[in-house]
Coordinates of C-alpha atoms in Angstrom, one line a residue:
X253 CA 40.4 -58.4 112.3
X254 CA 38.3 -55.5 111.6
X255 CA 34.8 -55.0 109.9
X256 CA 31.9 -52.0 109.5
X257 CA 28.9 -53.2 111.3
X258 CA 27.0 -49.9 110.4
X259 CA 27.8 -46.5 108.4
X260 CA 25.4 -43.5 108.5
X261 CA 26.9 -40.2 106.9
X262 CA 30.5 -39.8 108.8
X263 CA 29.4 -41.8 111.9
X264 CA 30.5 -45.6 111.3
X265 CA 30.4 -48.3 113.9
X266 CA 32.9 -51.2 114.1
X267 CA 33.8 -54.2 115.7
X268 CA 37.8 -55.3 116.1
X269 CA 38.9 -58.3 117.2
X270 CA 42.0 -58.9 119.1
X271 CA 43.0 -63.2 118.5
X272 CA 43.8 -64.8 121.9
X273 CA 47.2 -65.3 121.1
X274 CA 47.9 -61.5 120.7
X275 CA 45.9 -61.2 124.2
X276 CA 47.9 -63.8 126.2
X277 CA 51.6 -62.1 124.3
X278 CA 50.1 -58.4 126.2
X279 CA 48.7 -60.2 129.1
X280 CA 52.4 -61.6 129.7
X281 CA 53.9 -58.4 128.9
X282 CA 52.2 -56.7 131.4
X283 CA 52.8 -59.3 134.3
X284 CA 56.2 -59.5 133.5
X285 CA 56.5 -55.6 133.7
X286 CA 55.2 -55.4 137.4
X287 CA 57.3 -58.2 138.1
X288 CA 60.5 -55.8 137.5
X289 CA 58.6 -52.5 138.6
X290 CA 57.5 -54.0 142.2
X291 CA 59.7 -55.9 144.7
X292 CA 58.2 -59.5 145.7
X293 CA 59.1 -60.7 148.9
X294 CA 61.1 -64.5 148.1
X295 CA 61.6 -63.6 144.7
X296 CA 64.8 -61.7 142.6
X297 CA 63.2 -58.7 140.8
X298 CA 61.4 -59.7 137.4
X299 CA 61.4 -63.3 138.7
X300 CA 58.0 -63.7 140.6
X301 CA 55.5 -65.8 138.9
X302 CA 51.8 -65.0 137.3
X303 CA 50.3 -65.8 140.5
X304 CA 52.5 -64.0 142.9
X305 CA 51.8 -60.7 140.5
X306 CA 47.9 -61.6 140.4
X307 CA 47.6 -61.9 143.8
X308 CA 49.6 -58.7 144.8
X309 CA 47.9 -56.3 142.5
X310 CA 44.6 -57.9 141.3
X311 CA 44.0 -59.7 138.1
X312 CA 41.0 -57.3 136.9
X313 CA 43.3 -54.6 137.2
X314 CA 45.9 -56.2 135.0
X315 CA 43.2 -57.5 132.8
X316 CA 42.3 -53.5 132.7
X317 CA 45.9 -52.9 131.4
X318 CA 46.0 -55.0 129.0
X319 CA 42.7 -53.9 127.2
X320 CA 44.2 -50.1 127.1
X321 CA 47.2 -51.8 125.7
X322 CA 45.4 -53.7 123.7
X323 CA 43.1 -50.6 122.3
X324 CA 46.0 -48.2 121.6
X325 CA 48.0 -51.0 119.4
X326 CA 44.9 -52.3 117.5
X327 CA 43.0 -49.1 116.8
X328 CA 45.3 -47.6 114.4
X329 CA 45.5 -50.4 112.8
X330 CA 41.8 -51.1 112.3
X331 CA 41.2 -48.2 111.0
X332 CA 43.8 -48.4 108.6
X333 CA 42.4 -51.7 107.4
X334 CA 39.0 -50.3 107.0
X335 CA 40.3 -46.8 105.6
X336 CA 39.0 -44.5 107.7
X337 CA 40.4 -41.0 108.6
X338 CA 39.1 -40.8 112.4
X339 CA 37.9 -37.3 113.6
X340 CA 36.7 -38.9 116.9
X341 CA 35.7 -42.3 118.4
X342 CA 33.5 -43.5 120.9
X343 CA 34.4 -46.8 122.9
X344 CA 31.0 -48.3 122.7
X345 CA 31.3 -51.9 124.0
X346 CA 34.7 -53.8 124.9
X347 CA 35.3 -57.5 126.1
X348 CA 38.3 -59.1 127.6
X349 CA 38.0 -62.7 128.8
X350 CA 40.4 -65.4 130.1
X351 CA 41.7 -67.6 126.7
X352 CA 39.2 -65.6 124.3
X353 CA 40.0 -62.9 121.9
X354 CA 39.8 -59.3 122.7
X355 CA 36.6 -58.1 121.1
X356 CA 35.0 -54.3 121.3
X357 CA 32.6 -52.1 119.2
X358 CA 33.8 -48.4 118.4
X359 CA 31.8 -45.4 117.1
X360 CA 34.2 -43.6 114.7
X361 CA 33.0 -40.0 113.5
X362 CA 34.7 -40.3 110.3
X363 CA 36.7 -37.4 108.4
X364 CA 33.6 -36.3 106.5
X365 CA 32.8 -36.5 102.8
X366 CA 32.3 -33.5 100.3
X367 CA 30.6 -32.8 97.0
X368 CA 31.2 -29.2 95.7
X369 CA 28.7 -27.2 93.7
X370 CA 29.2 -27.0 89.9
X371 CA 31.8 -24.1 90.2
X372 CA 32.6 -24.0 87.0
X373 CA 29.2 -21.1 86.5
X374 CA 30.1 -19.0 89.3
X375 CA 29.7 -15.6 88.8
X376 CA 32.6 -13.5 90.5
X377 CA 32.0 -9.9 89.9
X378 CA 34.5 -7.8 91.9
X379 CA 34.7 -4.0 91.7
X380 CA 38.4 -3.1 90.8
X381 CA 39.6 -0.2 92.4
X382 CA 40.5 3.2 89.8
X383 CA 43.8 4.3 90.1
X384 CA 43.9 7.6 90.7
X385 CA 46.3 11.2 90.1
X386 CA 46.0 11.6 93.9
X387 CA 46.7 8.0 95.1
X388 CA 50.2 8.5 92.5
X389 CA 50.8 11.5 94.1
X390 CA 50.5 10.0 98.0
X391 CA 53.0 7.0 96.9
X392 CA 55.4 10.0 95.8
X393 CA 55.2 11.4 99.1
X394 CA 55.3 8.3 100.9
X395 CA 58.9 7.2 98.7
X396 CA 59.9 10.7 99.6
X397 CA 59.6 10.2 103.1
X398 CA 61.9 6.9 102.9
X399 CA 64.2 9.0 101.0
X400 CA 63.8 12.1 103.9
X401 CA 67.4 12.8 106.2
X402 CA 66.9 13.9 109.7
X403 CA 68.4 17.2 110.4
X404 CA 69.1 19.3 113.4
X405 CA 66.8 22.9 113.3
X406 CA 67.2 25.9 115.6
X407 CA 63.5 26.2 116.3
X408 CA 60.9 25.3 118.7
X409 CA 59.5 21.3 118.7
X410 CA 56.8 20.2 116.4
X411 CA 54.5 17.4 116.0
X412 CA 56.6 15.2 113.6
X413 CA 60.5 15.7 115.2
X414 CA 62.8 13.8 116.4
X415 CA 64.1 15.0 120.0
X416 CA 67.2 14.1 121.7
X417 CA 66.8 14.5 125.6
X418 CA 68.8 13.7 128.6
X419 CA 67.3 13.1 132.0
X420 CA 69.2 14.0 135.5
X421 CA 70.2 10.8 136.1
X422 CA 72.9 11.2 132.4
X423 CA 70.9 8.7 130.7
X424 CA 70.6 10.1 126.8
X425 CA 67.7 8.8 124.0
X426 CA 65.5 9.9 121.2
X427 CA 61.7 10.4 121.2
X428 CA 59.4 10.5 118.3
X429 CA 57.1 13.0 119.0
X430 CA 54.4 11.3 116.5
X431 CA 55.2 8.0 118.6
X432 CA 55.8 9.4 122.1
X433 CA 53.1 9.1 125.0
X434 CA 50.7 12.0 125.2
X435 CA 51.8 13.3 128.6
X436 CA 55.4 13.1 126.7
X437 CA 54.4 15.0 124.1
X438 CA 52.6 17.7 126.1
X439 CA 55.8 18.5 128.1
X440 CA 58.1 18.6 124.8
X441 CA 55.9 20.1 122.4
X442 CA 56.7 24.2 121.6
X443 CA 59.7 24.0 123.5
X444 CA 63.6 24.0 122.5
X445 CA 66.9 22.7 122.1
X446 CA 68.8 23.9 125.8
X447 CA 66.0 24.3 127.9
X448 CA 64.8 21.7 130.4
X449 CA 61.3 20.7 131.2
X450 CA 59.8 18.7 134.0
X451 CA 58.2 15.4 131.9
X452 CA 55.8 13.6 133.9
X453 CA 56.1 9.7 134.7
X454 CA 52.4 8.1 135.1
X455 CA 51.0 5.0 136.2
X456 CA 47.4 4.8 134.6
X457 CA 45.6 8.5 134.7
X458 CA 47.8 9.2 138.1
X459 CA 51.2 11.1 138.0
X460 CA 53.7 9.2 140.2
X461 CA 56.9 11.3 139.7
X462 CA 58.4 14.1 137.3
X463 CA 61.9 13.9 135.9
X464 CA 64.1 17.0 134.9
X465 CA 65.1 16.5 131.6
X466 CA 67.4 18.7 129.0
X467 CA 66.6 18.7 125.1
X468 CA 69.7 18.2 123.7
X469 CA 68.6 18.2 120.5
X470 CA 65.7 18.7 117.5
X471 CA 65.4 17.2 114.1
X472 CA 63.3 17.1 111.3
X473 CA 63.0 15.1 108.5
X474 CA 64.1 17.1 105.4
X475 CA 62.4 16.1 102.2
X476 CA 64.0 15.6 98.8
X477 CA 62.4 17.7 96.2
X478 CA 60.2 16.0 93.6
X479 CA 62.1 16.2 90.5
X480 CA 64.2 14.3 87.9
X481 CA 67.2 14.0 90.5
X482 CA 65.4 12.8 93.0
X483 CA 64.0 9.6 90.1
X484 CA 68.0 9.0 89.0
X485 CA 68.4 9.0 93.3
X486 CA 65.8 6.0 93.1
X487 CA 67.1 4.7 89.9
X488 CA 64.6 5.9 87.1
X489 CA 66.0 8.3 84.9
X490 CA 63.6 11.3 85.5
X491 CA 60.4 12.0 87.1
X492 CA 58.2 11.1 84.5
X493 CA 59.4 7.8 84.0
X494 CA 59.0 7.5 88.3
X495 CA 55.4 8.8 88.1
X496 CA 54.5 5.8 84.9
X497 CA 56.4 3.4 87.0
X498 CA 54.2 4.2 90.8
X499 CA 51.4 4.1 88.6
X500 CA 52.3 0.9 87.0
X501 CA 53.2 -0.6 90.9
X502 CA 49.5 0.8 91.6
X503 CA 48.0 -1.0 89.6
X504 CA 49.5 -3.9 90.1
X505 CA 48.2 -3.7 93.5
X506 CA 44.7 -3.1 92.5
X507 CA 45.2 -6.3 90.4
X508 CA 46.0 -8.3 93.3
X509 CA 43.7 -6.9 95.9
X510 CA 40.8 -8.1 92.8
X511 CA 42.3 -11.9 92.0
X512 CA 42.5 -12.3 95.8
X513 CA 38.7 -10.7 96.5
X514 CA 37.8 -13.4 93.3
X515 CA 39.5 -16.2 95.3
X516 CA 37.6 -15.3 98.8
X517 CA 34.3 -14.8 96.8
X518 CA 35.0 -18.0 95.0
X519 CA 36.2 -20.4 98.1
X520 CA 33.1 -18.5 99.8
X521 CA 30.6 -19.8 96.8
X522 CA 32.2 -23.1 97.4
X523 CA 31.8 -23.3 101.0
X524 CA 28.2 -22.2 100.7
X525 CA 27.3 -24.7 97.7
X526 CA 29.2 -27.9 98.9
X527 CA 27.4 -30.3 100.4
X528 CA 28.9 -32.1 103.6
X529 CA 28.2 -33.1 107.1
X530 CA 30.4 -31.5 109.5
X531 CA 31.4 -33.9 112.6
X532 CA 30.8 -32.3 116.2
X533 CA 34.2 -33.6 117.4
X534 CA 35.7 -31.5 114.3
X535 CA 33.2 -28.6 115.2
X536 CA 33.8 -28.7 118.6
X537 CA 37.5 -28.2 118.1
X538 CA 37.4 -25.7 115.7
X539 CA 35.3 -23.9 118.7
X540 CA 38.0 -24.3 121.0
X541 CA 40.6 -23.2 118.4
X542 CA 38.6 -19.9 118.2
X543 CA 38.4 -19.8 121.8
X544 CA 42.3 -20.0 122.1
X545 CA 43.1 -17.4 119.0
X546 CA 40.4 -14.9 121.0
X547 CA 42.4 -15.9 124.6
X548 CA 45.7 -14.5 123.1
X549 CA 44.1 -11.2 121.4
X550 CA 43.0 -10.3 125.0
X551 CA 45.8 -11.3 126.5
X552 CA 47.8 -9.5 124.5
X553 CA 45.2 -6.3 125.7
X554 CA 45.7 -7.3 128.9
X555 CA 42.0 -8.3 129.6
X556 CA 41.3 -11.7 131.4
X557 CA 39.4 -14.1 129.0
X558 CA 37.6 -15.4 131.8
X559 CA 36.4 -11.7 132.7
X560 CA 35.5 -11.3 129.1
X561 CA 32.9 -13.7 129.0
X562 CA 32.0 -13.0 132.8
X563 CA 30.9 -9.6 131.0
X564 CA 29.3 -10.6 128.6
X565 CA 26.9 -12.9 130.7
X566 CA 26.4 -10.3 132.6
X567 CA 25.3 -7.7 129.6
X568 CA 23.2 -10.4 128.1
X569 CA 25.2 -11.1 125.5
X570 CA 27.1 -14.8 126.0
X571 CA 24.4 -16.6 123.8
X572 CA 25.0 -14.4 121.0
X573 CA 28.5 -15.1 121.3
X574 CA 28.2 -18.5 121.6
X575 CA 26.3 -18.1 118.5
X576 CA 29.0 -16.6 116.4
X577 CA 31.5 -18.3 117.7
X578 CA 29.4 -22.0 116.2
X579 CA 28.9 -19.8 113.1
X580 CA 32.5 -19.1 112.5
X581 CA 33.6 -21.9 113.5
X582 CA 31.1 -23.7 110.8
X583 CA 32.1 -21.4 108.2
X584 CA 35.7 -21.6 108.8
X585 CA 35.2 -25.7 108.9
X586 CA 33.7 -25.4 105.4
X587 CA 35.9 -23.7 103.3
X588 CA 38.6 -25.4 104.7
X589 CA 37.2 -28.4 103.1
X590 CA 35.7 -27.0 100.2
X591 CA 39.1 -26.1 99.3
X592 CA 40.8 -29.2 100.2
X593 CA 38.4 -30.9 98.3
X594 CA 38.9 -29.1 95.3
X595 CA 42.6 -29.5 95.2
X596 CA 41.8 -33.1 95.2
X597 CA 39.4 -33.1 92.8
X598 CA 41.4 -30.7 90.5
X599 CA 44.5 -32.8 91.0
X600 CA 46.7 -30.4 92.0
X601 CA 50.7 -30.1 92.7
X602 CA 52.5 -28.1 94.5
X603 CA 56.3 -28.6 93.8
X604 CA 59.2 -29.3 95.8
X605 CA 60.9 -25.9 93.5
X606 CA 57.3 -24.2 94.4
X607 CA 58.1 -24.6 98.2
X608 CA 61.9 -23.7 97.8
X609 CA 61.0 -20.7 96.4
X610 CA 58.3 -19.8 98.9
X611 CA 60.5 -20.7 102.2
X612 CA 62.7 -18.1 100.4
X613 CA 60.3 -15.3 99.9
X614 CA 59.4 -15.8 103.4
X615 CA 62.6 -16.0 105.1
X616 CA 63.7 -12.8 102.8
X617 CA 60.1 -10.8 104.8
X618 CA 61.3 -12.1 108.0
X619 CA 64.7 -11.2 107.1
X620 CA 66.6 -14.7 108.1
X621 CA 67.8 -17.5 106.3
X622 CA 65.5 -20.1 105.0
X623 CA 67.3 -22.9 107.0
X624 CA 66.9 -21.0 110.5
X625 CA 63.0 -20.0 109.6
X626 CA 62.3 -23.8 109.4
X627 CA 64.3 -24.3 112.0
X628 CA 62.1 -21.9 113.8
X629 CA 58.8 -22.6 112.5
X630 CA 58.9 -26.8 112.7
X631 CA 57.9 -29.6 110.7
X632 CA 54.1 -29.4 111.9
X633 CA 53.3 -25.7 111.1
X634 CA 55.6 -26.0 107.4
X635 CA 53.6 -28.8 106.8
X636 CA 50.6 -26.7 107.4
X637 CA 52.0 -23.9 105.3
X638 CA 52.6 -26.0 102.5
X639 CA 48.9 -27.6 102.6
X640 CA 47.5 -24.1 102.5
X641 CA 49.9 -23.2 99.7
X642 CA 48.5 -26.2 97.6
X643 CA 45.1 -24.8 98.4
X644 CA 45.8 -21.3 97.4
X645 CA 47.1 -22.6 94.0
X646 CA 44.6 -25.0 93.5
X647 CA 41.8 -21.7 94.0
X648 CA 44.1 -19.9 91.1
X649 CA 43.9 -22.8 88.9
X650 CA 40.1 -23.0 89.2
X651 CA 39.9 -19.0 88.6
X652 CA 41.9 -19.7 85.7
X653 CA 39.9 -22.3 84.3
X654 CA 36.4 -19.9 84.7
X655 CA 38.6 -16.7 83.0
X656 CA 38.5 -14.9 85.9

């Protein structure tokens, strides 16, 4: 049995009751489980009596057992019964006597409640980006360039070649001069196909060794000409109809980049006007979930997280981080639930078809199959994906409903 005693916002204190028989049935349990674990001098294993088990281990501690037992079986359900969505709890009082039920008093931090702002009168003025002769003509160059074949050229190396080298030791590669090391590109750069060069190897700023190595080889990347054979190449039938059609593809961008700065302006409206009181358990780990994300950015720059923040004490600066980091966290917290909120208050559905067809645009970007990315991803973060998914669509239904 379960009942409120007390509910103040999202903290809500109740009081669960265990009935005897359900404490005697764990009680037994338990005894009967060190009776097989242990071996009991007299006694077959699993056979030794209450007594002999009370006596050998101590019956507080097996009274101790059976109240976590008893907590981890009742607890879900409780709060089940009472239909709360538990962000945190707090043991605040428990009792476990001989023949009399288990009884204890938890503080629950309960998933917290949300009111959003009349949204319906936001005002979501977004700049659209013009469209311009010279951003056509740059998306020309850059199809150009995916179009461009590498060819071999009798002349000295430039900045964007290819070159084909081969060290003393017979081992043969490429390097992109606009990708290769600086030092690389120093000992390559102005020279030609048949000589050889000594190109430095370096550990940090210091030069350990220096390898011999032969160009083999230079290419560059030949352009097609602009023109109406290049457009059939690409599958428009002449240049003009390319140009309208990059324009069109621009602006289609421009549209995007504007519903999706409406949608972050709206969700941010949302998250600012709602009104809600956030948990600290849920703060707290949205903290530590910052903490984490920032962990693997410097890992992946090789820098210690622990040094990080030794540094920044040591500049002054930890309490303004520790600042931000409550600040993101908060905001992050907020539209998360501003825009779960409004996908429940909006009703919205996001299909089992909707999902197909999303698993398949994303497997097609990842280029894999839709089966091995879920296989890969897992049921927790596709079941994250799809909650965001209904969020996103519940944002363009509200944009929608506003005209914008």
């Amino acid at each position: 049995m379960a009942e409120i005693l007390e509910r103040n916002g999202f903290m809500v204190k109740m009081k669960v009751e265990v009935p005897v028989g359900d404490v005697k049935k764990a009680y037994d349990a338990v005894v009967r489980e060190y009776a097989s674990k242990y071996r009991f001098p007299g006694f077959r294993p699993g056979k030794a009596p209450a007594k002999v088990v009370e006596a050998r281990l101590g019956r507080e501690a097996l009274l101790e057992e059976v109240k976590e037992r008893l907590l981890d079986s009742s607890y879900p359900q409780a709060v089940r019964e009472l239909e709360l969505l538990p962000v945190g709890v707090k043991l605040v009082e428990a009792k476990l006597e001989e023949d009399a039920p288990f009884v204890y008093v938890a503080e629950v931090e309960n998933y917290p409640e949300v009111k959003l702002p009349d949204w319906t009168a936001f005002g979501l003025e977004v700049e659209k980006p013009e469209i311009t002769d010279e951003m056509v003509s740059k998306a020309l160059e850059e199809l150009r360039q995916r179009y461009g074949e590498l060819v071999t050229v009798e002349r000295p190396i430039e900045a964007g070649d290819q070159v084909f080298i081969e060290t003393e030791d017979g081992s043969r590669f490429p390097v992109s001069m606009e990708n290769a090391l600086e030092h690389v590109r120093e000992a390559l750069m102005g020279r030609s196909a048949g000589e050889e060069v000594m190109v430095p190897v370096k550990d940090g700023d210091t030069v350990v060794r220096e390898i011999k190595t032969k160009i083999t080889e230079v290419k560059a990347l030949q352009l097609p000409e602009l023109d109406d054979e290049f457009a059939k190449t690409v599958g428009e039938e002449d240049l003009a109809t390319l140009t309208a059609k990059v324009r069109e593809s621009l602006e289609g961008q421009a549209g995007r980049e504007v519903r999706n700065r409406k949608a972050n302006l709206f969700v941010d409206k949302l998250a600012e006007g709602m009104e809600v009181e956030i948990p600290p358990t849920m703060q707290a780990r949205e903290e530590q979930h910052l903490l984490q994300h920032l962990a693997e950015e410097l890992k992946a720059q090789k820098i210690e997280f622990n040094a990080y923040i030794h540094n920044l004490e040591q500049e002054g600066k930890l309490e303004e981080f520790k600042t931000k980091l409550r600040e993101d966290a908060t905001r992050s917290i907020r539209r998360s639930l501003a825009r779960e909120k409004l996908a429940e208050d909006l009703g919205t559905v996001f299909t089992d078809e909707e999902w197909a067809s999303y698993v398949v645009d994303l497997a097609r970007a990842y280029r894999t199959n839709p089966n091995a990315l879920q296989q890969e991803l897992g049921e927790e973060t596709l079941a994250r994906l799809r909650l965001q998914r209904l969020h996103d669509k519940a944002v363009m239904e509200a944009l929608e409903r506003i005209g914008a």
